[in-house]
Short mmCIF file of N, CA and C in Angstrom, two decimals:
data_model
loop_
_atom_site.label_atom_id
_atom_site.label_comp_id
_atom_site.label_asym_id
_atom_site.label_seq_id
_atom_site.Cartn_x
_atom_site.Cartn_y
_atom_site.Cartn_z
N MET A 1 85.04 65.76 153.79
CA MET A 1 84.41 64.47 153.58
C MET A 1 83.32 64.58 152.51
N VAL A 2 82.45 65.58 152.60
CA VAL A 2 81.37 65.74 151.64
C VAL A 2 81.95 66.00 150.26
N PHE A 3 83.01 66.79 150.17
CA PHE A 3 83.65 67.08 148.89
C PHE A 3 84.15 65.80 148.24
N LYS A 4 84.68 64.89 149.04
CA LYS A 4 85.21 63.64 148.52
C LYS A 4 84.10 62.78 147.90
N LEU A 5 82.89 62.84 148.43
CA LEU A 5 81.78 62.07 147.89
C LEU A 5 81.40 62.52 146.49
N PHE A 6 81.56 63.80 146.18
CA PHE A 6 81.13 64.34 144.91
C PHE A 6 82.26 64.49 143.89
N SER A 7 83.48 64.37 144.31
CA SER A 7 84.58 64.48 143.36
C SER A 7 84.81 63.13 142.68
N PRO A 8 85.23 63.16 141.44
CA PRO A 8 85.48 61.88 140.77
C PRO A 8 86.67 61.17 141.41
N SER A 9 86.54 59.89 141.58
CA SER A 9 87.64 59.15 142.19
C SER A 9 88.78 58.98 141.21
N LYS A 10 89.88 58.55 141.71
CA LYS A 10 91.06 58.30 140.90
C LYS A 10 90.76 57.23 139.84
N ILE A 11 90.00 56.23 140.22
CA ILE A 11 89.66 55.15 139.30
C ILE A 11 88.73 55.66 138.20
N ASP A 12 87.74 56.45 138.57
CA ASP A 12 86.81 57.01 137.58
C ASP A 12 87.57 57.85 136.55
N ALA A 13 88.43 58.70 137.04
CA ALA A 13 89.20 59.58 136.15
C ALA A 13 90.12 58.77 135.26
N PHE A 14 90.73 57.73 135.81
CA PHE A 14 91.63 56.90 135.01
C PHE A 14 90.86 56.13 133.94
N ALA A 15 89.70 55.60 134.29
CA ALA A 15 88.87 54.86 133.31
C ALA A 15 88.47 55.78 132.16
N LYS A 16 88.09 57.00 132.49
CA LYS A 16 87.72 57.96 131.45
C LYS A 16 88.91 58.30 130.57
N SER A 17 90.09 58.44 131.17
CA SER A 17 91.27 58.76 130.37
C SER A 17 91.63 57.61 129.43
N LEU A 18 91.43 56.37 129.87
CA LEU A 18 91.67 55.22 128.99
C LEU A 18 90.73 55.25 127.79
N ALA A 19 89.46 55.49 128.06
CA ALA A 19 88.47 55.56 126.97
C ALA A 19 88.80 56.70 126.01
N GLN A 20 89.23 57.83 126.56
CA GLN A 20 89.58 58.97 125.71
C GLN A 20 90.82 58.68 124.88
N ASP A 21 91.77 57.93 125.43
CA ASP A 21 92.96 57.54 124.66
C ASP A 21 92.55 56.71 123.44
N ILE A 22 91.64 55.78 123.64
CA ILE A 22 91.16 54.97 122.53
C ILE A 22 90.42 55.83 121.53
N ALA A 23 89.58 56.74 122.02
CA ALA A 23 88.76 57.58 121.13
C ALA A 23 89.63 58.50 120.27
N LYS A 24 90.77 58.93 120.79
CA LYS A 24 91.66 59.79 120.00
C LYS A 24 92.23 59.05 118.80
N ARG A 25 92.52 57.77 118.99
CA ARG A 25 93.19 57.00 117.95
C ARG A 25 92.23 56.13 117.14
N TYR A 26 91.05 55.86 117.70
CA TYR A 26 90.05 55.03 117.03
C TYR A 26 88.66 55.57 117.40
N PRO A 27 88.29 56.71 116.81
CA PRO A 27 87.04 57.37 117.18
C PRO A 27 85.81 56.52 116.88
N PRO A 28 84.73 56.76 117.62
CA PRO A 28 83.49 56.00 117.39
C PRO A 28 82.97 56.12 115.96
N ALA A 29 83.17 57.25 115.33
CA ALA A 29 82.71 57.44 113.94
C ALA A 29 83.38 56.43 113.01
N ILE A 30 84.62 56.10 113.26
CA ILE A 30 85.33 55.10 112.46
C ILE A 30 84.97 53.69 112.92
N ALA A 31 84.91 53.50 114.23
CA ALA A 31 84.62 52.17 114.78
C ALA A 31 83.24 51.66 114.37
N ASN A 32 82.28 52.56 114.26
CA ASN A 32 80.91 52.16 113.96
C ASN A 32 80.59 52.21 112.47
N ASN A 33 81.56 52.55 111.64
CA ASN A 33 81.33 52.65 110.20
C ASN A 33 82.07 51.53 109.48
N PRO A 34 81.35 50.53 108.97
CA PRO A 34 82.02 49.39 108.33
C PRO A 34 82.79 49.77 107.06
N GLN A 35 82.52 50.92 106.48
CA GLN A 35 83.22 51.34 105.27
C GLN A 35 84.60 51.92 105.59
N GLN A 36 84.82 52.34 106.82
CA GLN A 36 86.11 52.92 107.22
C GLN A 36 86.85 51.92 108.12
N MET A 37 87.23 50.82 107.56
CA MET A 37 87.89 49.77 108.34
C MET A 37 89.30 50.16 108.71
N VAL A 38 89.67 49.83 109.92
CA VAL A 38 91.04 49.98 110.41
C VAL A 38 91.60 48.57 110.48
N SER A 39 92.85 48.40 110.14
CA SER A 39 93.42 47.05 110.15
C SER A 39 93.35 46.46 111.56
N GLN A 40 93.23 45.15 111.60
CA GLN A 40 93.15 44.43 112.87
C GLN A 40 94.41 44.66 113.70
N LYS A 41 95.56 44.72 113.04
CA LYS A 41 96.82 44.95 113.75
C LYS A 41 96.83 46.34 114.39
N ARG A 42 96.38 47.34 113.66
CA ARG A 42 96.34 48.71 114.19
C ARG A 42 95.42 48.78 115.41
N LEU A 43 94.25 48.18 115.30
CA LEU A 43 93.32 48.18 116.42
C LEU A 43 93.89 47.44 117.62
N THR A 44 94.53 46.31 117.35
CA THR A 44 95.16 45.55 118.44
C THR A 44 96.24 46.37 119.12
N ASP A 45 97.06 47.06 118.35
CA ASP A 45 98.12 47.91 118.91
C ASP A 45 97.54 49.02 119.79
N ILE A 46 96.47 49.65 119.31
CA ILE A 46 95.83 50.72 120.07
C ILE A 46 95.33 50.19 121.41
N LEU A 47 94.62 49.06 121.37
CA LEU A 47 94.07 48.50 122.61
C LEU A 47 95.17 48.01 123.54
N GLU A 48 96.18 47.35 123.01
CA GLU A 48 97.25 46.84 123.87
C GLU A 48 98.02 47.97 124.56
N GLU A 49 98.26 49.06 123.86
CA GLU A 49 98.94 50.20 124.48
C GLU A 49 98.09 50.79 125.61
N THR A 50 96.81 50.88 125.38
CA THR A 50 95.90 51.41 126.40
C THR A 50 95.85 50.47 127.59
N PHE A 51 95.75 49.17 127.32
CA PHE A 51 95.66 48.20 128.41
C PHE A 51 96.97 48.10 129.19
N ALA A 52 98.09 48.36 128.54
CA ALA A 52 99.38 48.37 129.24
C ALA A 52 99.40 49.49 130.28
N LYS A 53 98.78 50.63 129.95
CA LYS A 53 98.65 51.72 130.93
C LYS A 53 97.83 51.27 132.12
N ALA A 54 96.79 50.50 131.85
CA ALA A 54 95.94 49.99 132.93
C ALA A 54 96.70 49.00 133.81
N ALA A 55 97.52 48.17 133.19
CA ALA A 55 98.32 47.22 133.96
C ALA A 55 99.31 47.96 134.85
N ALA A 56 99.91 49.03 134.34
CA ALA A 56 100.83 49.83 135.15
C ALA A 56 100.09 50.50 136.30
N PHE A 57 98.88 50.97 136.03
CA PHE A 57 98.04 51.58 137.07
C PHE A 57 97.75 50.55 138.16
N GLN A 58 97.46 49.32 137.76
CA GLN A 58 97.21 48.24 138.72
C GLN A 58 98.44 48.00 139.58
N GLN A 59 99.61 47.98 138.97
CA GLN A 59 100.84 47.76 139.72
C GLN A 59 101.09 48.86 140.76
N GLU A 60 100.77 50.10 140.38
CA GLU A 60 101.00 51.23 141.29
C GLU A 60 99.96 51.31 142.40
N ASN A 61 98.74 50.87 142.13
CA ASN A 61 97.64 51.08 143.07
C ASN A 61 97.07 49.83 143.71
N SER A 62 97.54 48.66 143.33
CA SER A 62 97.07 47.38 143.89
C SER A 62 95.55 47.34 144.02
N LEU A 63 94.89 47.28 142.90
CA LEU A 63 93.43 47.26 142.89
C LEU A 63 92.91 45.89 143.33
N GLY A 64 91.96 45.90 144.23
CA GLY A 64 91.28 44.68 144.63
C GLY A 64 90.17 44.36 143.64
N TRP A 65 89.41 43.32 143.92
CA TRP A 65 88.37 42.91 142.96
C TRP A 65 87.31 44.00 142.78
N TYR A 66 86.95 44.70 143.85
CA TYR A 66 85.93 45.75 143.75
C TYR A 66 86.41 46.90 142.86
N LYS A 67 87.64 47.33 143.06
CA LYS A 67 88.17 48.46 142.28
C LYS A 67 88.41 48.06 140.82
N LYS A 68 88.77 46.79 140.58
CA LYS A 68 88.90 46.33 139.20
C LYS A 68 87.53 46.37 138.51
N ALA A 69 86.50 45.92 139.22
CA ALA A 69 85.15 45.95 138.67
C ALA A 69 84.70 47.39 138.42
N LYS A 70 85.03 48.28 139.34
CA LYS A 70 84.67 49.69 139.18
C LYS A 70 85.38 50.28 137.96
N LEU A 71 86.65 49.96 137.79
CA LEU A 71 87.41 50.42 136.64
C LEU A 71 86.76 49.93 135.34
N GLY A 72 86.43 48.66 135.30
CA GLY A 72 85.79 48.09 134.12
C GLY A 72 84.44 48.73 133.82
N ASN A 73 83.64 48.93 134.86
CA ASN A 73 82.31 49.54 134.66
C ASN A 73 82.42 50.99 134.21
N GLU A 74 83.29 51.76 134.82
CA GLU A 74 83.47 53.16 134.43
C GLU A 74 83.97 53.25 132.98
N PHE A 75 84.89 52.37 132.63
CA PHE A 75 85.41 52.33 131.26
C PHE A 75 84.27 52.01 130.28
N ARG A 76 83.48 51.00 130.62
CA ARG A 76 82.36 50.59 129.77
C ARG A 76 81.37 51.75 129.59
N TRP A 77 81.01 52.42 130.66
CA TRP A 77 80.04 53.51 130.60
C TRP A 77 80.57 54.68 129.78
N GLU A 78 81.85 54.96 129.93
CA GLU A 78 82.45 56.06 129.16
C GLU A 78 82.46 55.72 127.67
N MET A 79 82.80 54.49 127.34
CA MET A 79 82.80 54.06 125.93
C MET A 79 81.38 54.14 125.35
N LYS A 80 80.41 53.74 126.14
CA LYS A 80 79.01 53.79 125.70
C LYS A 80 78.58 55.23 125.48
N GLU A 81 78.96 56.10 126.40
CA GLU A 81 78.62 57.51 126.30
C GLU A 81 79.27 58.16 125.06
N MET A 82 80.44 57.68 124.70
CA MET A 82 81.13 58.21 123.53
C MET A 82 80.49 57.74 122.22
N GLY A 83 79.70 56.67 122.29
CA GLY A 83 78.98 56.23 121.10
C GLY A 83 79.49 54.96 120.44
N TYR A 84 80.36 54.22 121.10
CA TYR A 84 80.82 52.95 120.53
C TYR A 84 79.70 51.92 120.58
N ASP A 85 79.73 50.94 119.66
CA ASP A 85 78.70 49.91 119.67
C ASP A 85 79.00 48.87 120.75
N GLU A 86 77.97 48.15 121.16
CA GLU A 86 78.07 47.22 122.28
C GLU A 86 79.12 46.13 122.07
N LYS A 87 79.22 45.62 120.87
CA LYS A 87 80.17 44.54 120.59
C LYS A 87 81.61 45.00 120.85
N PHE A 88 81.95 46.19 120.38
CA PHE A 88 83.29 46.73 120.61
C PHE A 88 83.51 47.02 122.09
N ILE A 89 82.50 47.58 122.75
CA ILE A 89 82.61 47.90 124.18
C ILE A 89 82.89 46.63 124.99
N GLU A 90 82.14 45.56 124.70
CA GLU A 90 82.34 44.31 125.42
C GLU A 90 83.75 43.76 125.22
N MET A 91 84.21 43.78 123.97
CA MET A 91 85.54 43.26 123.67
C MET A 91 86.62 44.10 124.36
N ALA A 92 86.50 45.41 124.30
CA ALA A 92 87.50 46.29 124.92
C ALA A 92 87.48 46.17 126.44
N THR A 93 86.31 46.09 127.03
CA THR A 93 86.21 45.98 128.49
C THR A 93 86.78 44.65 128.97
N GLU A 94 86.48 43.59 128.24
CA GLU A 94 87.02 42.28 128.62
C GLU A 94 88.54 42.30 128.55
N GLY A 95 89.10 42.90 127.50
CA GLY A 95 90.55 43.01 127.39
C GLY A 95 91.15 43.81 128.53
N LEU A 96 90.50 44.89 128.90
CA LEU A 96 90.96 45.73 130.01
C LEU A 96 91.03 44.91 131.30
N ILE A 97 89.97 44.19 131.60
CA ILE A 97 89.92 43.41 132.84
C ILE A 97 90.98 42.31 132.83
N VAL A 98 91.18 41.66 131.70
CA VAL A 98 92.19 40.61 131.60
C VAL A 98 93.58 41.19 131.88
N TYR A 99 93.91 42.31 131.27
CA TYR A 99 95.22 42.93 131.48
C TYR A 99 95.42 43.34 132.93
N VAL A 100 94.41 43.94 133.52
CA VAL A 100 94.52 44.39 134.91
C VAL A 100 94.65 43.19 135.86
N THR A 101 93.90 42.14 135.58
CA THR A 101 93.96 40.95 136.44
C THR A 101 95.32 40.27 136.33
N ARG A 102 95.85 40.17 135.14
CA ARG A 102 97.17 39.56 134.96
C ARG A 102 98.26 40.40 135.63
N ALA A 103 98.10 41.69 135.63
CA ALA A 103 99.11 42.57 136.25
C ALA A 103 99.14 42.42 137.76
N SER A 104 98.04 41.92 138.34
CA SER A 104 97.99 41.80 139.80
C SER A 104 98.67 40.53 140.30
N LYS A 105 99.07 39.66 139.39
CA LYS A 105 99.70 38.41 139.82
C LYS A 105 101.20 38.48 139.79
#
């Protein structure tokens, strides 16, 4: 029981893996540098592929409102820790929550 309190939950680990997937294909150094623009289509493709993984995770695990919020918060914190700017974090987190919520219906 005590070990379970200190180990990262499945949701925490999944949120971190989503953020890392984005960072591999769209690193903070590029995201925060206006001179190194990535096309809007490329960025949309990267985010949609990541969010599709989240939707599949929702289908497999039936996340309730609390776990969806936890997923969103963990994702947001990981993105912030990686160094993304707030505007991008907000947009990506909102997209994540929308995809996960739609997958639950």
